[in-house]
PDB file of C-alpha atoms in Angstrom:
ATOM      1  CA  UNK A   1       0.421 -19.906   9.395  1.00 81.00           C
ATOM      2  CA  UNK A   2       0.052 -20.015   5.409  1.00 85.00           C
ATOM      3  CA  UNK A   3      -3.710 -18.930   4.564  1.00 86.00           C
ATOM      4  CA  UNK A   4      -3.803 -20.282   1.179  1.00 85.00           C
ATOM      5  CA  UNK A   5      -5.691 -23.255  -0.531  1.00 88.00           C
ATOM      6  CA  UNK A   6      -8.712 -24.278  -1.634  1.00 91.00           C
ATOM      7  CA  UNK A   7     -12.148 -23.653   0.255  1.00 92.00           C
ATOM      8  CA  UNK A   8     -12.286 -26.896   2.383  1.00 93.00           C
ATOM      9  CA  UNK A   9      -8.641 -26.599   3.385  1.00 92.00           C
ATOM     10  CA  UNK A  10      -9.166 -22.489   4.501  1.00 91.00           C
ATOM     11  CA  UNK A  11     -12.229 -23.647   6.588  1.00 91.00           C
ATOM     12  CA  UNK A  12     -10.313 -25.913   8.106  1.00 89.00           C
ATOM     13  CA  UNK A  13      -7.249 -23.181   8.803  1.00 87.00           C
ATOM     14  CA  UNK A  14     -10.147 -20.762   9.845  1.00 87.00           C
ATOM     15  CA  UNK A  15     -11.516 -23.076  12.478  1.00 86.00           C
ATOM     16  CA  UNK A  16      -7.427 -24.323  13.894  1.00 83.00           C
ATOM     17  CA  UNK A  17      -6.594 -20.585  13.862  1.00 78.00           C
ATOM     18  CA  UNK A  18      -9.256 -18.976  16.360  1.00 72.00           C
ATOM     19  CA  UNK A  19     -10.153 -22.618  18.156  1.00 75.00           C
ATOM     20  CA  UNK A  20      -6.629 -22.775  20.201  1.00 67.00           C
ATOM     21  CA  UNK A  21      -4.525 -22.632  17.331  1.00 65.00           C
ATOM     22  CA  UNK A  22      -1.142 -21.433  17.999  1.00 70.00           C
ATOM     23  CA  UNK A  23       0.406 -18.739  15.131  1.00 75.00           C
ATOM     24  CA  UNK A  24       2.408 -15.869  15.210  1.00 76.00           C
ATOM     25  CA  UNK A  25       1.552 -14.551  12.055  1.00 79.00           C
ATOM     26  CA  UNK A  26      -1.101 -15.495   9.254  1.00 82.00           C
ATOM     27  CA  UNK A  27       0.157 -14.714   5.875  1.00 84.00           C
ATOM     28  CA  UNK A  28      -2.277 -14.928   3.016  1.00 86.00           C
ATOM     29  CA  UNK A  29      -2.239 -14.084  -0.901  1.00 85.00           C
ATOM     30  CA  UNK A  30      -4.787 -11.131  -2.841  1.00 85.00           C
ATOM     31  CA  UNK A  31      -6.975 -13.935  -3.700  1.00 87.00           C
ATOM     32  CA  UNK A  32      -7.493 -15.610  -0.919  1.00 88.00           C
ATOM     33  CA  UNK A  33      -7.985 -12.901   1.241  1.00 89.00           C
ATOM     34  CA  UNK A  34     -10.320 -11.213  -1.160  1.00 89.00           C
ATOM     35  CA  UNK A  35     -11.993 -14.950  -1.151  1.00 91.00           C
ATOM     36  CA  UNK A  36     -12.348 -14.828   2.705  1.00 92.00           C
ATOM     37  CA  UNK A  37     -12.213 -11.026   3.416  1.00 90.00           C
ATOM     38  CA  UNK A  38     -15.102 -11.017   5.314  1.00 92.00           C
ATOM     39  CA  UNK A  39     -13.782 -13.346   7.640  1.00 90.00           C
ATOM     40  CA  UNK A  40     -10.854 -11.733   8.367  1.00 88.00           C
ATOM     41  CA  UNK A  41     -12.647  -8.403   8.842  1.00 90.00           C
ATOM     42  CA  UNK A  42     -14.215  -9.893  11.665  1.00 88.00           C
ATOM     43  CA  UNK A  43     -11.411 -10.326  13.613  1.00 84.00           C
ATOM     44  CA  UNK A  44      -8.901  -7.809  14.961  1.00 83.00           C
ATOM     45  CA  UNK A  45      -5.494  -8.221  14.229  1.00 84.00           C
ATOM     46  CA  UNK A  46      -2.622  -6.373  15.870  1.00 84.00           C
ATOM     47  CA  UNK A  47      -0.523  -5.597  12.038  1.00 81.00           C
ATOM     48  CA  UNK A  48      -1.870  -6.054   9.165  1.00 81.00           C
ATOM     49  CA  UNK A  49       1.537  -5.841   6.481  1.00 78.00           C
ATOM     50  CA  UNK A  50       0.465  -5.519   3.118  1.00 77.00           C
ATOM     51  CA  UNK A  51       2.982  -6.467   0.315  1.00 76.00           C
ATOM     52  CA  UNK A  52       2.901  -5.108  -3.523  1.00 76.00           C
ATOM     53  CA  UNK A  53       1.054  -1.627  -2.521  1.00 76.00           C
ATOM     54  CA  UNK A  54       0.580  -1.286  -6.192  1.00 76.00           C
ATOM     55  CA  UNK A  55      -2.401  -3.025  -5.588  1.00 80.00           C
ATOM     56  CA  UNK A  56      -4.744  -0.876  -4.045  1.00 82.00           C
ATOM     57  CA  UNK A  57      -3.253   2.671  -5.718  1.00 82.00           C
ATOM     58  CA  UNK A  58      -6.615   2.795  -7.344  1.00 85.00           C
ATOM     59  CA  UNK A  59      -9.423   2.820  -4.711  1.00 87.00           C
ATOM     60  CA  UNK A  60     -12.181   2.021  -6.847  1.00 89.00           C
ATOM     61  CA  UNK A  61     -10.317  -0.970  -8.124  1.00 89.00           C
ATOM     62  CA  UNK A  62     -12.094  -4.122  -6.020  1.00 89.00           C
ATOM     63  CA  UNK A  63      -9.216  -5.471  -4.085  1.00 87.00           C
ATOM     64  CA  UNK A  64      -8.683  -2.371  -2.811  1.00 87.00           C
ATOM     65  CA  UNK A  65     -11.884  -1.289  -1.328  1.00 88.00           C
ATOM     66  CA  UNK A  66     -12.225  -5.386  -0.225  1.00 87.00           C
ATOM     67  CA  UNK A  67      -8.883  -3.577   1.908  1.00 85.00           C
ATOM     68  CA  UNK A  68     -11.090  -1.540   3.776  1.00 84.00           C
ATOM     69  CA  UNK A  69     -12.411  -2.066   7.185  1.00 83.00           C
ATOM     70  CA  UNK A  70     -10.226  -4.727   8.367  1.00 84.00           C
ATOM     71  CA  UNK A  71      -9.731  -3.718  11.655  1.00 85.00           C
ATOM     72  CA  UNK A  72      -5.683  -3.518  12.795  1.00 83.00           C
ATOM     73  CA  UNK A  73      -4.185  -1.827  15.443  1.00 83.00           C
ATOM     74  CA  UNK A  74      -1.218  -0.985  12.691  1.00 80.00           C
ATOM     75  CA  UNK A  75      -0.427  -1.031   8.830  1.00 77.00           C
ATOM     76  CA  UNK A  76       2.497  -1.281   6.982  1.00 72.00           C
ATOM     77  CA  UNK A  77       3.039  -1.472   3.303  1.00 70.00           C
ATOM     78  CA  UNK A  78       5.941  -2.914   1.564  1.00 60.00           C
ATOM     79  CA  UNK A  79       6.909  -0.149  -1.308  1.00 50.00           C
ATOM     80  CA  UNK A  80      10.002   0.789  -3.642  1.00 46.00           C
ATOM     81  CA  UNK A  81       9.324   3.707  -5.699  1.00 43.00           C
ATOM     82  CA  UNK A  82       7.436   7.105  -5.766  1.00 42.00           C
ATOM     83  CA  UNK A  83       8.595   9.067  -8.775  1.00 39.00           C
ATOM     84  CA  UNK A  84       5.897  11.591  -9.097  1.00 39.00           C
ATOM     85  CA  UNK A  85       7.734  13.035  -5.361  1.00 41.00           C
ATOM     86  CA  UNK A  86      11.217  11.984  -5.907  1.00 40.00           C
ATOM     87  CA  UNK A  87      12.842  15.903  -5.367  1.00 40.00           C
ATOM     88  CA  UNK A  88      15.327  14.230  -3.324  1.00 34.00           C
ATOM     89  CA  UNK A  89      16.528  10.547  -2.240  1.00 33.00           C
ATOM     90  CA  UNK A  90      15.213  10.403   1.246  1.00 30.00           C
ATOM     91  CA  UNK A  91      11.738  10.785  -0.469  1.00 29.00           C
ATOM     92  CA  UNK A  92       9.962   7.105   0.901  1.00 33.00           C
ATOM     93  CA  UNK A  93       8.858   4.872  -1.172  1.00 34.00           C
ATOM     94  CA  UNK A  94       4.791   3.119  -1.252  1.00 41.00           C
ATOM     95  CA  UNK A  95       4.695   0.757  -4.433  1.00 48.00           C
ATOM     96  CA  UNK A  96       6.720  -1.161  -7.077  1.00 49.00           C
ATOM     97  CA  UNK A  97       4.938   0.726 -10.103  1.00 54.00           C
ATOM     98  CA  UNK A  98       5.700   4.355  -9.737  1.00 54.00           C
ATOM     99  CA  UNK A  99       2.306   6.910  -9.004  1.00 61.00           C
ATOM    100  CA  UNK A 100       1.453   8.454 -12.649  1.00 63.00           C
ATOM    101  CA  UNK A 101       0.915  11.788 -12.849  1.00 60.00           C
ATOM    102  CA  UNK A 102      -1.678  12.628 -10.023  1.00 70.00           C
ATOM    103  CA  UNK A 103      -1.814  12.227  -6.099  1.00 83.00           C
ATOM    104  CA  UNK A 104      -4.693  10.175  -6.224  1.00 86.00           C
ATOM    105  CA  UNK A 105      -2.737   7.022  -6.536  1.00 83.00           C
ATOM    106  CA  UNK A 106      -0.617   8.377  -3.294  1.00 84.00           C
ATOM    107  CA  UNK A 107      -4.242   9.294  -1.504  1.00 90.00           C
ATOM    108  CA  UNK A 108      -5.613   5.550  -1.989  1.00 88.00           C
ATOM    109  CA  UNK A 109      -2.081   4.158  -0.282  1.00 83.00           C
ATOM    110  CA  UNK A 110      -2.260   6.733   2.670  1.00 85.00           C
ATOM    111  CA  UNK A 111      -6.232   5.961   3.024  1.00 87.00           C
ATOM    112  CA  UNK A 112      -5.235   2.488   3.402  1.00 83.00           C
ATOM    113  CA  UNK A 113      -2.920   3.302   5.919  1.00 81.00           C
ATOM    114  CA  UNK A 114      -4.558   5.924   8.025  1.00 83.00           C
ATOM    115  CA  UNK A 115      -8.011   5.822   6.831  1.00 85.00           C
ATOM    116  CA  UNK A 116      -9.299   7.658   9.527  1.00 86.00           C
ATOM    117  CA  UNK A 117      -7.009  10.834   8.791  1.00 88.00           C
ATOM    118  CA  UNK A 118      -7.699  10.550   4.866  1.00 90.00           C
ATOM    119  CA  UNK A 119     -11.277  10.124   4.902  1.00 91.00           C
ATOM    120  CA  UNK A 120     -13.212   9.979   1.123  1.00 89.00           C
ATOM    121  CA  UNK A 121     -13.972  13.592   1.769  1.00 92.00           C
ATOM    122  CA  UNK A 122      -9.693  14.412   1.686  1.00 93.00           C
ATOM    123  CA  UNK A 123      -9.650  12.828  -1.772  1.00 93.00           C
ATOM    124  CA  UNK A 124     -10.779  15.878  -3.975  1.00 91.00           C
ATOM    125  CA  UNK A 125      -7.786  18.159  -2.215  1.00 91.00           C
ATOM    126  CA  UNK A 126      -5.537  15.242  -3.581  1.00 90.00           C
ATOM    127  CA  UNK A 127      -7.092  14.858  -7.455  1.00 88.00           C
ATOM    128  CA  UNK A 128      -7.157  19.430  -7.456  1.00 87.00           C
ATOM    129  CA  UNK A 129      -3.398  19.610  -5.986  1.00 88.00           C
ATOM    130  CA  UNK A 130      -1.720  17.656  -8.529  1.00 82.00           C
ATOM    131  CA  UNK A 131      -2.867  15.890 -11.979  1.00 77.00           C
ATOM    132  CA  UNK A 132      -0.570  16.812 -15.031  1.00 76.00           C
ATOM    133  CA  UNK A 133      -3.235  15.464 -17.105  1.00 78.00           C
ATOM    134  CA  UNK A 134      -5.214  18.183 -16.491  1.00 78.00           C
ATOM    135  CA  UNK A 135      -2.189  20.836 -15.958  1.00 82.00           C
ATOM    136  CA  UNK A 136      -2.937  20.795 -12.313  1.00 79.00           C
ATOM    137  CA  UNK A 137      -0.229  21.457  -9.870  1.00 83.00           C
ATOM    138  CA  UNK A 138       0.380  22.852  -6.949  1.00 88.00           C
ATOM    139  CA  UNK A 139       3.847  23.469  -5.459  1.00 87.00           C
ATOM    140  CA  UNK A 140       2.738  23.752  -1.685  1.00 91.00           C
ATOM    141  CA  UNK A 141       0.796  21.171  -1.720  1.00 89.00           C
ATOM    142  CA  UNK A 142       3.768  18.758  -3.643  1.00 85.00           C
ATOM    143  CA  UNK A 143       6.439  19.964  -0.737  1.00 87.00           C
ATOM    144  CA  UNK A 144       3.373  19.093   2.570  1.00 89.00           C
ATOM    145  CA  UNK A 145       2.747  15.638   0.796  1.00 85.00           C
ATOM    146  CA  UNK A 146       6.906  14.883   0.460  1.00 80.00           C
ATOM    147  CA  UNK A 147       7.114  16.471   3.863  1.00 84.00           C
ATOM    148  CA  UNK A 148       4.642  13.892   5.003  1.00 83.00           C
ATOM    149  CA  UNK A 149       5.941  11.242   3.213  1.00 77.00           C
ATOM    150  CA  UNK A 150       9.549  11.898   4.980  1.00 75.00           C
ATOM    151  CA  UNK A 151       7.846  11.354   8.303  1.00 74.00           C
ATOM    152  CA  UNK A 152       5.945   8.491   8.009  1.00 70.00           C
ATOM    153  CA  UNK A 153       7.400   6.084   5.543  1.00 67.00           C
ATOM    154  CA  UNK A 154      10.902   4.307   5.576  1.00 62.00           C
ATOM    155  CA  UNK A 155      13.308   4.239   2.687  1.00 59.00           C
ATOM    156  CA  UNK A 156      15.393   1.625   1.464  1.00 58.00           C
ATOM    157  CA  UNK A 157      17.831   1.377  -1.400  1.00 59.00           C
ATOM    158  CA  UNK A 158      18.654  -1.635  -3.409  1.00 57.00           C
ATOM    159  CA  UNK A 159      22.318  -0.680  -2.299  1.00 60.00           C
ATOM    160  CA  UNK A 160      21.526  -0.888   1.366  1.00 63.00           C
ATOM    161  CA  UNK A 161      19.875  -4.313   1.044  1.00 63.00           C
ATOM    162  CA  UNK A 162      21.774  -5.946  -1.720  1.00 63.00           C
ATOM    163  CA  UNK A 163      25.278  -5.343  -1.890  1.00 67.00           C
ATOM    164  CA  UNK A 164      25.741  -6.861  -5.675  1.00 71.00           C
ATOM    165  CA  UNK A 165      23.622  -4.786  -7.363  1.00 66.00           C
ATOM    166  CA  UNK A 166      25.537  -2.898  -9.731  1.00 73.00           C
ATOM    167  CA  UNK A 167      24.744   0.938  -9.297  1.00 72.00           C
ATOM    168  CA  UNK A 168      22.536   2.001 -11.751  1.00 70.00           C
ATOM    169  CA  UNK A 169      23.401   3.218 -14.987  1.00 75.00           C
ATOM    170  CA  UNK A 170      21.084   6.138 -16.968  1.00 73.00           C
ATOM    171  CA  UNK A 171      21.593   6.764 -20.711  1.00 72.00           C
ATOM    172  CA  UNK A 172      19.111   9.860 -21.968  1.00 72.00           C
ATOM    173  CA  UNK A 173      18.440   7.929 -25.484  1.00 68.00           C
ATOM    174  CA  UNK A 174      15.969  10.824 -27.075  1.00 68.00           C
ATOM    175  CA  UNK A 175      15.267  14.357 -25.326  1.00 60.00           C
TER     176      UNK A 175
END
């Protein structure tokens, strides 16, 4: 079922979907979830897939504490690229726009995930382990959050999915 519209016709969806409506899955855009996310928080929904990660990689941004609370037995979240972990290529991937320079970005996206093991109170460990903008880093911590990451998230590589895309080429222009 598409999810989309304007107000009148998601009433009307609302009402067909839990009144003996039929669907297999109910996909909706940022907006009109945000519109409506208190409606879909009251239900409980066996997978809730979120696409573009990117987001909610700020948690004080709106959309992506409007993200919190819907209750799902699962999550999933489409993602391509995690540069501030990439020491090696099996190194999964959360969002199209890379995390900059501090794990909070990466703490928002696993507190969306599994926000009962990254509570607000895991946050601080995240923002003291790693922020280059305030010459913070910490090795250990780096290696247990790519360890993680290896676990729990699946990679996959423009070359496994599309076969004509060229490999990619990389110039250093200034150094």
């Amino acid at each position: 079922m598409r999810f989309h519209g304007a107000v009148a016709e998601r009433e009307q969806l609302k009402n067909e979907m839990f009144e003996g409506g039929s669907f297999d899955v109910c996909v909706a855009t940022y907006e009109s979830y945000k519109a409506d996310n208190l409606w879909f928080k009251s239900k409980r929904w066996t997978y809730f897939v979120l696409d573009e990660g990117h987001r909610i990689k700020n948690s004080e941004t709106d959309m992506s504490k409007s993200m919190q609370g819907l209750g799902s037995l699962y999550r999933l979240s489409k993602c391509y690229n995690l540069d501030l972990l990439a020491g090696s290529n099996r190194i999964p991937v959360l969002t199209g726009t890379p995390v900059h320079n501090n794990l909070i970005e990466l703490w928002s996206l696993l507190h969306f995930l599994y926000p009962t093991v990254f509570t607000s109170t895991t946050q601080r460990i995240f923002a003291d382990s790693f922020d280059l903008t305030r010459g913070l880093y910490s090795s250990s911590f780096t290696a247990a959050a790519r360890n993680l990451l290896e676990k729990v998230m699946l990679r996959r590589t423009k070359a496994s999915v599309e076969l004509s895309v060229p490999p990619r080429d990389e110039m250093t222009i200034y150094s």
